[in-house]
Tab-separated table of C-alpha atoms in Angstrom:
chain	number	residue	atom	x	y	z
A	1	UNK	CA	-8.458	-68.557	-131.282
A	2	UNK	CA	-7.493	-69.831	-127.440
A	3	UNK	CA	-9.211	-72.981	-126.516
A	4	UNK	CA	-9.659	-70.824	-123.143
A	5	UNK	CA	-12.312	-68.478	-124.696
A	6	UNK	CA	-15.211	-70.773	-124.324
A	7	UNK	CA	-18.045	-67.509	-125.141
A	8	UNK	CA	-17.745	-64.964	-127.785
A	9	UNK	CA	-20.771	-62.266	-128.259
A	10	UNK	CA	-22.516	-62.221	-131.122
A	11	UNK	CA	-23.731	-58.739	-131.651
A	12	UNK	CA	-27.008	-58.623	-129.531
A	13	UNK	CA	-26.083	-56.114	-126.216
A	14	UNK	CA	-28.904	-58.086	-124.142
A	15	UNK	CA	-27.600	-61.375	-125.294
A	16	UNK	CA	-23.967	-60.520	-124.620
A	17	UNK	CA	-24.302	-58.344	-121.548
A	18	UNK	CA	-26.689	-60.999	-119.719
A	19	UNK	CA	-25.659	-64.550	-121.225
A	20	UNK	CA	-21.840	-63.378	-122.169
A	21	UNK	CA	-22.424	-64.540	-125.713
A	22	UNK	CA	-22.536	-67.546	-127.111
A	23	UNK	CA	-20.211	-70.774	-126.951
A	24	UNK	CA	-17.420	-71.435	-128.847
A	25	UNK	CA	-17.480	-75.052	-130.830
A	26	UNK	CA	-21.288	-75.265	-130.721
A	27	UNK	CA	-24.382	-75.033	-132.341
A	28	UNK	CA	-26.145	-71.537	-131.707
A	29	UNK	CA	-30.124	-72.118	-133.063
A	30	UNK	CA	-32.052	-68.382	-134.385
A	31	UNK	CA	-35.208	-68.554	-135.811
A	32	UNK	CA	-38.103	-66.430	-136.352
A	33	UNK	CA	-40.600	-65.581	-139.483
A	34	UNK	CA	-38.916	-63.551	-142.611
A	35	UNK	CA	-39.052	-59.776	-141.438
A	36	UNK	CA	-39.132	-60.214	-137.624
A	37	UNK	CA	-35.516	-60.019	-136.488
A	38	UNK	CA	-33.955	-62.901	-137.628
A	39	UNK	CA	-31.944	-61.246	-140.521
A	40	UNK	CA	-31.140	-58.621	-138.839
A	41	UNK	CA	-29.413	-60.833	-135.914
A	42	UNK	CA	-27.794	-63.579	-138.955
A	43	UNK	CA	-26.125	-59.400	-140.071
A	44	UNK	CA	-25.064	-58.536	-136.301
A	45	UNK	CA	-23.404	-61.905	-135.703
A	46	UNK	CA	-21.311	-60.994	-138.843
A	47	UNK	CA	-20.569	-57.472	-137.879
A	48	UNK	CA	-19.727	-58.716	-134.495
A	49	UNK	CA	-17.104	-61.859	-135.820
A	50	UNK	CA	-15.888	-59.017	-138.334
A	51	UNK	CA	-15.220	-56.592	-135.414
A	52	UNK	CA	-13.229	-59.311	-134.031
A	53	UNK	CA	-11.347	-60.546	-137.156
A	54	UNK	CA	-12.677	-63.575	-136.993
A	55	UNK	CA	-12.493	-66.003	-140.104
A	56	UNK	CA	-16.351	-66.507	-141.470
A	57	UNK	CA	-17.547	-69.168	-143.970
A	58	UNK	CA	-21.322	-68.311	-144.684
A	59	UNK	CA	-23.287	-70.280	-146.708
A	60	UNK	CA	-26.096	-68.626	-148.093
A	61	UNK	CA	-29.475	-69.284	-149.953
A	62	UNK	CA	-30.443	-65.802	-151.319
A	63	UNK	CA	-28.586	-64.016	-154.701
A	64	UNK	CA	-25.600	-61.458	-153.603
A	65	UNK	CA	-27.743	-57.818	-154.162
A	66	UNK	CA	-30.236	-59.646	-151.791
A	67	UNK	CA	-27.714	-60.591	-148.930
A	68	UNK	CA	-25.646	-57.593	-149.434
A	69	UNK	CA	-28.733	-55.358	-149.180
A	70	UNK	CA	-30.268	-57.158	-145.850
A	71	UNK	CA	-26.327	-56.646	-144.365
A	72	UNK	CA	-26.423	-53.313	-145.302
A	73	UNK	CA	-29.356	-52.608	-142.680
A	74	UNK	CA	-27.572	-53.727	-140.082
A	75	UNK	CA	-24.155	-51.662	-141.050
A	76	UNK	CA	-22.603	-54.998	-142.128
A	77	UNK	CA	-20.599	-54.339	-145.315
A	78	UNK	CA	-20.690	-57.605	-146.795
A	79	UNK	CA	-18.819	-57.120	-150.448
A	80	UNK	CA	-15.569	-54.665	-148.440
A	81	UNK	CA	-15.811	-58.236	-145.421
A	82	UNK	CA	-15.118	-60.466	-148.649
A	83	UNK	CA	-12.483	-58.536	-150.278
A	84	UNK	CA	-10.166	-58.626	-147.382
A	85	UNK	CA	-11.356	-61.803	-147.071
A	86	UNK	CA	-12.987	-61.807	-143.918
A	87	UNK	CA	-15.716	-63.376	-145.683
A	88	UNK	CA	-16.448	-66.355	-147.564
A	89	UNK	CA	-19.628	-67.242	-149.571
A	90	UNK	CA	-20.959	-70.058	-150.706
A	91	UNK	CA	-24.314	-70.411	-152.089
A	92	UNK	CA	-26.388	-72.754	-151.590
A	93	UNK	CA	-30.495	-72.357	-152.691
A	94	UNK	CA	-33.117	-74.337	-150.993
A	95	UNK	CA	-35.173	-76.159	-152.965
A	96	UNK	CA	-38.324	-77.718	-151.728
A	97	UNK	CA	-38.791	-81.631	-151.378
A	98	UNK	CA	-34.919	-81.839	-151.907
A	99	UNK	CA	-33.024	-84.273	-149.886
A	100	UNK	CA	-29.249	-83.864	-149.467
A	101	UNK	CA	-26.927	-86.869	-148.310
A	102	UNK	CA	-26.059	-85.201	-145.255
A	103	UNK	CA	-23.141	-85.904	-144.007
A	104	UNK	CA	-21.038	-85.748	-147.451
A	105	UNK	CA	-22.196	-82.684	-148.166
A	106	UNK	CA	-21.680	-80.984	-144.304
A	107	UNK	CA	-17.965	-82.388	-144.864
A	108	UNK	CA	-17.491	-80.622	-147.885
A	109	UNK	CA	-18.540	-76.847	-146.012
A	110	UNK	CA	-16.559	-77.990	-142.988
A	111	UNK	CA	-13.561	-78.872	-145.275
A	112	UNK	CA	-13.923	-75.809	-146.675
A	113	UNK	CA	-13.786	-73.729	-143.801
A	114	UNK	CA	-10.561	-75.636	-142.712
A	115	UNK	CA	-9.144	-74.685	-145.816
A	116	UNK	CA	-9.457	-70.845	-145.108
A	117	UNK	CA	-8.857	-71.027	-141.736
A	118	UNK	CA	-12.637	-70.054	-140.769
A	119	UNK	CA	-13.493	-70.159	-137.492
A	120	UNK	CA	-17.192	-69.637	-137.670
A	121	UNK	CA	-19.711	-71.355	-139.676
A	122	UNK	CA	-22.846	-69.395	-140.829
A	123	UNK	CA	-26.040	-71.347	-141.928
A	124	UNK	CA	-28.461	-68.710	-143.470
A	125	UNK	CA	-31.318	-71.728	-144.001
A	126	UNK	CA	-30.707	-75.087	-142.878
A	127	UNK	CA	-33.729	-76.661	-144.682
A	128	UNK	CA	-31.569	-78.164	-147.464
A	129	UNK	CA	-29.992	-80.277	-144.757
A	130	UNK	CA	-33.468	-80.916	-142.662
A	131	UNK	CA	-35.533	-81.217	-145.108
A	132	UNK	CA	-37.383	-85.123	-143.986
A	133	UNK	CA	-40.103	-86.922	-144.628
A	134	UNK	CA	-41.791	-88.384	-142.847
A	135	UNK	CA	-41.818	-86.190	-139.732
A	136	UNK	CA	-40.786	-89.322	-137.717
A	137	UNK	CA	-37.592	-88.943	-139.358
A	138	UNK	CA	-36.572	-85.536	-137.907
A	139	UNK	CA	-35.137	-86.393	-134.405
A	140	UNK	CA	-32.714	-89.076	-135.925
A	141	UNK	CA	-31.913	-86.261	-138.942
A	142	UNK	CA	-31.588	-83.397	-136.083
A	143	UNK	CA	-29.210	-85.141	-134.029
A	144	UNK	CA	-26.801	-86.312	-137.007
A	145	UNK	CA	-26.883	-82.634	-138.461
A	146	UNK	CA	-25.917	-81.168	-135.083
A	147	UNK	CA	-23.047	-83.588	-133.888
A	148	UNK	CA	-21.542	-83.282	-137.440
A	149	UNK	CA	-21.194	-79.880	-137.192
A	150	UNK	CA	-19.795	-79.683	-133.408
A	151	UNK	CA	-17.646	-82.511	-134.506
A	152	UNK	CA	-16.077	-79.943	-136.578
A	153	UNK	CA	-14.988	-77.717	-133.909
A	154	UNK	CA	-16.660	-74.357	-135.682
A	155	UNK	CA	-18.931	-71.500	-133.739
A	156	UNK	CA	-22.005	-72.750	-136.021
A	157	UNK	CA	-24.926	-70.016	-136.416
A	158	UNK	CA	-27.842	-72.286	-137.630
A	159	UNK	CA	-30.906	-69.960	-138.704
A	160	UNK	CA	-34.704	-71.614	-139.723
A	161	UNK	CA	-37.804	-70.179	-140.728
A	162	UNK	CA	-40.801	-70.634	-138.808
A	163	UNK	CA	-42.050	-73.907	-139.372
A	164	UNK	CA	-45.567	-74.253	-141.545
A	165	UNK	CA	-45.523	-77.878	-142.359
A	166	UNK	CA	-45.873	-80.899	-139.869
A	167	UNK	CA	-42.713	-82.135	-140.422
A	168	UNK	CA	-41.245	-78.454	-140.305
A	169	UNK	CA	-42.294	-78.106	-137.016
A	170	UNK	CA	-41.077	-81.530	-135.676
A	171	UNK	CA	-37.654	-80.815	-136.979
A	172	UNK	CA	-37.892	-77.177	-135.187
A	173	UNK	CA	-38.728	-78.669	-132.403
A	174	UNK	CA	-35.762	-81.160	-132.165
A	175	UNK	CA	-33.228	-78.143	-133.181
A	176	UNK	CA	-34.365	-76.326	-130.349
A	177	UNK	CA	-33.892	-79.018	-127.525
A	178	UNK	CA	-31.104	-80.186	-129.261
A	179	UNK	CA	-28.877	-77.087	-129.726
A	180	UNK	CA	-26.318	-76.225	-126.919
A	181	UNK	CA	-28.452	-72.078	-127.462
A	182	UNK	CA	-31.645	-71.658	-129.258
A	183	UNK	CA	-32.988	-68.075	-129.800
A	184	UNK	CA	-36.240	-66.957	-131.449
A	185	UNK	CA	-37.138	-63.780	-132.763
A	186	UNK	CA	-40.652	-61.784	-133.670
A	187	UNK	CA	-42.220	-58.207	-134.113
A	188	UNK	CA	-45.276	-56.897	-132.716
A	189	UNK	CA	-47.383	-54.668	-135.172
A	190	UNK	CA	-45.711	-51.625	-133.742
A	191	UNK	CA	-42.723	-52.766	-135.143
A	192	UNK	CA	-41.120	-53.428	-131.792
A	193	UNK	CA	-38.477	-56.585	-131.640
A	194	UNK	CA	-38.345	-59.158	-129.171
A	195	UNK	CA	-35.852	-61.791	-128.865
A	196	UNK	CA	-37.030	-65.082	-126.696
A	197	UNK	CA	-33.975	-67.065	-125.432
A	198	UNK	CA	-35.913	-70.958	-125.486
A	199	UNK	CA	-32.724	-72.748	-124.950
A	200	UNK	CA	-29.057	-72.335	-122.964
A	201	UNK	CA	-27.255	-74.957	-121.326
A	202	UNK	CA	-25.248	-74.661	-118.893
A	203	UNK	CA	-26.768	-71.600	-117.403
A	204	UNK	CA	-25.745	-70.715	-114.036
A	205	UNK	CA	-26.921	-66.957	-113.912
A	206	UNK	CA	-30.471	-66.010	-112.143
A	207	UNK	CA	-32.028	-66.301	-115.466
A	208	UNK	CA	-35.254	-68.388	-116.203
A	209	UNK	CA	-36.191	-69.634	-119.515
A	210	UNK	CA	-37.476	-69.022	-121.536
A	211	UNK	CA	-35.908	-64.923	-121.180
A	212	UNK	CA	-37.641	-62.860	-123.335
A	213	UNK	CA	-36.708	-59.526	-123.832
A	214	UNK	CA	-37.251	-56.257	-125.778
A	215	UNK	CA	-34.410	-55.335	-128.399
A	216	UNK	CA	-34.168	-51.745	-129.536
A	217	UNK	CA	-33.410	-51.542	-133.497
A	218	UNK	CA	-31.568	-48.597	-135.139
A	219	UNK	CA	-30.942	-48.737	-139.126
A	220	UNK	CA	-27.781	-49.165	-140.449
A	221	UNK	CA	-26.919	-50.227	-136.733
A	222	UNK	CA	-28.819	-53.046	-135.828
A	223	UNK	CA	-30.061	-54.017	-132.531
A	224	UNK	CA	-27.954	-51.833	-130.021
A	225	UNK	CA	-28.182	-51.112	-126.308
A	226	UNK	CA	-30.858	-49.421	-124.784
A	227	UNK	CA	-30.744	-46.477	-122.532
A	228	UNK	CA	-31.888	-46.231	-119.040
A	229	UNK	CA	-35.575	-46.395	-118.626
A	230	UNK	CA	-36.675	-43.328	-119.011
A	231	UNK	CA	-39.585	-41.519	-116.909
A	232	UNK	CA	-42.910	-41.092	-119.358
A	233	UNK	CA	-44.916	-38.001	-118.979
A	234	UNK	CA	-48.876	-38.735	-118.385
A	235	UNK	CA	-51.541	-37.234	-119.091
A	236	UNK	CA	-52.004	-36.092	-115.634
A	237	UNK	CA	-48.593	-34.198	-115.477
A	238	UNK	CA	-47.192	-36.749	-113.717
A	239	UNK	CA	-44.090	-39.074	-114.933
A	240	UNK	CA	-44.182	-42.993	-114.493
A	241	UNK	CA	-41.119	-44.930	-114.564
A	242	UNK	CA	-41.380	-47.585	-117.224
A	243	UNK	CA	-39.943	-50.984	-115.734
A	244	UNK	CA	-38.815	-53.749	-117.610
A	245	UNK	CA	-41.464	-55.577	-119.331
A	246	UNK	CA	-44.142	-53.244	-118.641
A	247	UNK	CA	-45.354	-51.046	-121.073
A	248	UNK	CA	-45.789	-47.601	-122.213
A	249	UNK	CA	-48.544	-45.905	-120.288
A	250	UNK	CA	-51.747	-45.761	-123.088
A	251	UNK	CA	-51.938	-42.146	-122.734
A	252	UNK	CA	-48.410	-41.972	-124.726
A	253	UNK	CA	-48.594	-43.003	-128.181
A	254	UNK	CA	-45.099	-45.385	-129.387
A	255	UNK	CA	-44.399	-44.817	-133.181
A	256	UNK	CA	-41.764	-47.024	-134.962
A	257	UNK	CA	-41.111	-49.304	-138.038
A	258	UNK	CA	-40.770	-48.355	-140.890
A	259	UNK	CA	-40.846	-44.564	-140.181
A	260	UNK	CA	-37.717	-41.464	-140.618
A	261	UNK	CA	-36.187	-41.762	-136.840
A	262	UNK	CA	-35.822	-38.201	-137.061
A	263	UNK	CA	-39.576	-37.717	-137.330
A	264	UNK	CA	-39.924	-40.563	-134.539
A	265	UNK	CA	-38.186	-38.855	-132.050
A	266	UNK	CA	-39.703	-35.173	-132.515
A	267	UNK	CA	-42.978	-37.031	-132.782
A	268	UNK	CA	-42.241	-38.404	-129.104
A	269	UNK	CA	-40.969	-35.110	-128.044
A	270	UNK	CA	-44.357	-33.358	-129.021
A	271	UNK	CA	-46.166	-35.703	-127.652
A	272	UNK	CA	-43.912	-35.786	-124.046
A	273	UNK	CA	-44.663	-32.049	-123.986
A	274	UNK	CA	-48.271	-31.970	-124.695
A	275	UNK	CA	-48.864	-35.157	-122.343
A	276	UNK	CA	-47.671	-33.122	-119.130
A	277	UNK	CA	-49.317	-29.966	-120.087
A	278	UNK	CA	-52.089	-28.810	-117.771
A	279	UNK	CA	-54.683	-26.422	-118.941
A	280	UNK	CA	-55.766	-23.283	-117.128
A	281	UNK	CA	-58.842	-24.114	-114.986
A	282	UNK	CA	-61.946	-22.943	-117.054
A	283	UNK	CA	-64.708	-20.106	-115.147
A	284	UNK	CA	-67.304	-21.324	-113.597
A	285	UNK	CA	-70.027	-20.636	-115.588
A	286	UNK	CA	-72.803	-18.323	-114.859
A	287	UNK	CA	-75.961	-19.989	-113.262
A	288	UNK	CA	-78.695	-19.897	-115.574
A	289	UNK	CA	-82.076	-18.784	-114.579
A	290	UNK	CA	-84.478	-20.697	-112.726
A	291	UNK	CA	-87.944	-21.520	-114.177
A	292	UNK	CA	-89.938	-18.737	-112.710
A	293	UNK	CA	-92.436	-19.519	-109.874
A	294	UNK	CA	-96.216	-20.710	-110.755
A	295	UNK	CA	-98.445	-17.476	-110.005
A	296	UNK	CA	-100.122	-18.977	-106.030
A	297	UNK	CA	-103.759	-18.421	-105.562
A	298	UNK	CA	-104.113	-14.841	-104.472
A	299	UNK	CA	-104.958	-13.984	-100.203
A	300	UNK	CA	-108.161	-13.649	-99.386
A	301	UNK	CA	-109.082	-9.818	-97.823
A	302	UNK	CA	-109.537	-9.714	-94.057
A	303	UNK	CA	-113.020	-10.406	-93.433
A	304	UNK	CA	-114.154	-7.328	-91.825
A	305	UNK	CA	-116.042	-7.925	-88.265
A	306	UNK	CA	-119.276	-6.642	-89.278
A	307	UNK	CA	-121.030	-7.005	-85.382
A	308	UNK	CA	-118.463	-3.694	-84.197
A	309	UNK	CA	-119.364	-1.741	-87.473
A	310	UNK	CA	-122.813	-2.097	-87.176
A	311	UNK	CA	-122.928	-1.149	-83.372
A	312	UNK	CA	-120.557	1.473	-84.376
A	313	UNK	CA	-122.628	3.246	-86.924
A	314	UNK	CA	-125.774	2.401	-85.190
A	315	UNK	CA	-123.959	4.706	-82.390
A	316	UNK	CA	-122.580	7.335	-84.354
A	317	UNK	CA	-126.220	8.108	-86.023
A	318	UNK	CA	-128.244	8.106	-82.860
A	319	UNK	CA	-125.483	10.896	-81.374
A	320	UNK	CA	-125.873	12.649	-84.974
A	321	UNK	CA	-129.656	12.402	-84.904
A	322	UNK	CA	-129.988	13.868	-80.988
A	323	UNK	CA	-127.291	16.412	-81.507
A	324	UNK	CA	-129.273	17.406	-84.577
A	325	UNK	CA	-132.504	17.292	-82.751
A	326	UNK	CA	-131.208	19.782	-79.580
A	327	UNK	CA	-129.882	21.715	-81.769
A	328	UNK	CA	-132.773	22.524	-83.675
A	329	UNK	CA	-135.093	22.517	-80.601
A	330	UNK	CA	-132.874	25.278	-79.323
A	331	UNK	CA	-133.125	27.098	-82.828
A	332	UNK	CA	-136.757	26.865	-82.657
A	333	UNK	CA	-137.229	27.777	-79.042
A	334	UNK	CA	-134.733	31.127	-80.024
């Protein structure tokens, strides 16, 4: 390789596109729990040095079917890398409380990969190495474990669990101020990865740490590049633009690990057409009758002025009786 190339990528499109990779002759730092990206980045940075035929030493602590099966996720073909010899293994278990003389045994990997011509160095678990006690022990251990290896002149991967113990998490703690990049991974309980850059020195670009980021996961792929953000249909048949790191509007559902992505993405498509669907307005409905009206108390007749009816009929008889009487006067008289 040219002294001149001071970056390669390492198979993460956000990593590469944004940072330009890592750097050549230096200690790149990953860590994360078991099951929350780490493996699958420790498989693209070997797809990506295969791609460019790039001489790998690995050391690893996990049985061949178990390596070979976790590569396989990422579309790393790990036993077809080693028979052209693109690969080489060593194995090397962790075993708790052990303490290995450091420096003799780093020299014996690093004289190793000299002897094959590797140009990368891949640590699956560096506890072996960074195993200390007591934890006051770790910055001194940290420092001699990472200017060994850049001594050597290799691309070192490093990878370490997430720390549990005390002295676990002081020797974390050094690795990650200490290495020249130091990247940690997790997973929601959507099954959504994230990578968190914590460390890069050097960095020039309008980037502040620590960068964290969303990484989009396809099997037998591994993390690839992510489309354009894409406008999500609401509820309200309207379509938000989802900006980067915002999320998902809560009226649209996100389905992912550990399902078929066929089913995922005609799930999604279901649910994008139902979301911007807008029902016919419903009828009013008719008004329901009123309680009916309490019965009032019932008008009183119109009192009759009884003054005018009495004069009236006192009138009317007195002409009846002296009609009556002339006229029978005359009847007697004739």
């Amino acid at each position: 390789m040219s002294n001149k190339i001071m970056k390669v990528p390492i198979g993460i499109p956000v990593l590469d596109d944004k940072f330009s990779g890592i750097y050549v002759g230096h200690v790149t730092f990953l860590t994360g729990a078991s099951g929350e990206g780490r493996e699958v980045a420790l498989g693209a940075a070997l797809n990506s040095y295969y791609r460019l035929d790039e001489q790998v030493l690995a050391v690893f602590a996990e049985s061949d079917d178990h390596v070979a099966m976790r590569a396989r996720e990422v579309g790393y073909d790990l036993e077809k890398a080693t028979e052209i010899g693109a690969l080489s293994i060593i194995y090397h278990a962790y075993k708790p409380g052990e303490e290995l003389p450091l420096r003799e045994s780093l020299e014996e990997i690093i004289a190793e990969a000299h002897r094959i011509s590797a140009t990368v160095l891949f640590i699956q678990d560096a506890r072996p190495w960074l195993e200390v006690h007591p934890a006051s022990a770790a910055p001194e251990r940290v420092e001699e474990f990472i200017s060994i290896l850049e001594e050597s002149g290799l691309t070192t991967i490093v990878a370490l669990p997430e720390p549990v113990s005390a002295a676990a998490k002081k020797v974390w703690g050094e690795m990650k101020n200490r290495s020249s990049i130091a990247i940690q991974f997790h997973c929601d309980r959507l099954g959504n990865y994230y990578m968190k850059v914590l460390t890069y020195i050097g960095l020039t670009a309008n980037v502040h740490l620590p960068y964290e980021t969303r990484l989009k996961f396809v099997p037998r792929q591994g993390f690839v590049k992510d489309v354009e953000p894409e406008a999500v249909p609401t509820l309200s048949g309207e379509f938000q633009t989802l900006v980067e790191g915002t999320e998902a509007p809560a009226t649209v559902e996100s389905f992912s690990h550990g399902a078929d992505p066929a089913i995922m993405d005609m799930t999604q498509s279901i649910l994008g057409q139902l979301s911007h669907f807008v029902p016919p307005p419903k009828p009013d409905p008719e008004p329901k009758p009123g309680p009916e009206p309490k019965p009032g108390p019932e008008p009183k007749p119109e009192r009759r002025d009884r003054t005018k009816y009495s004069f009236a009929a006192a009138a009317t008889e007195t002409d009846k009786r002296a009609k009556y009487s002339f006229a029978a006067a005359m009847k007697e008289e004739g």
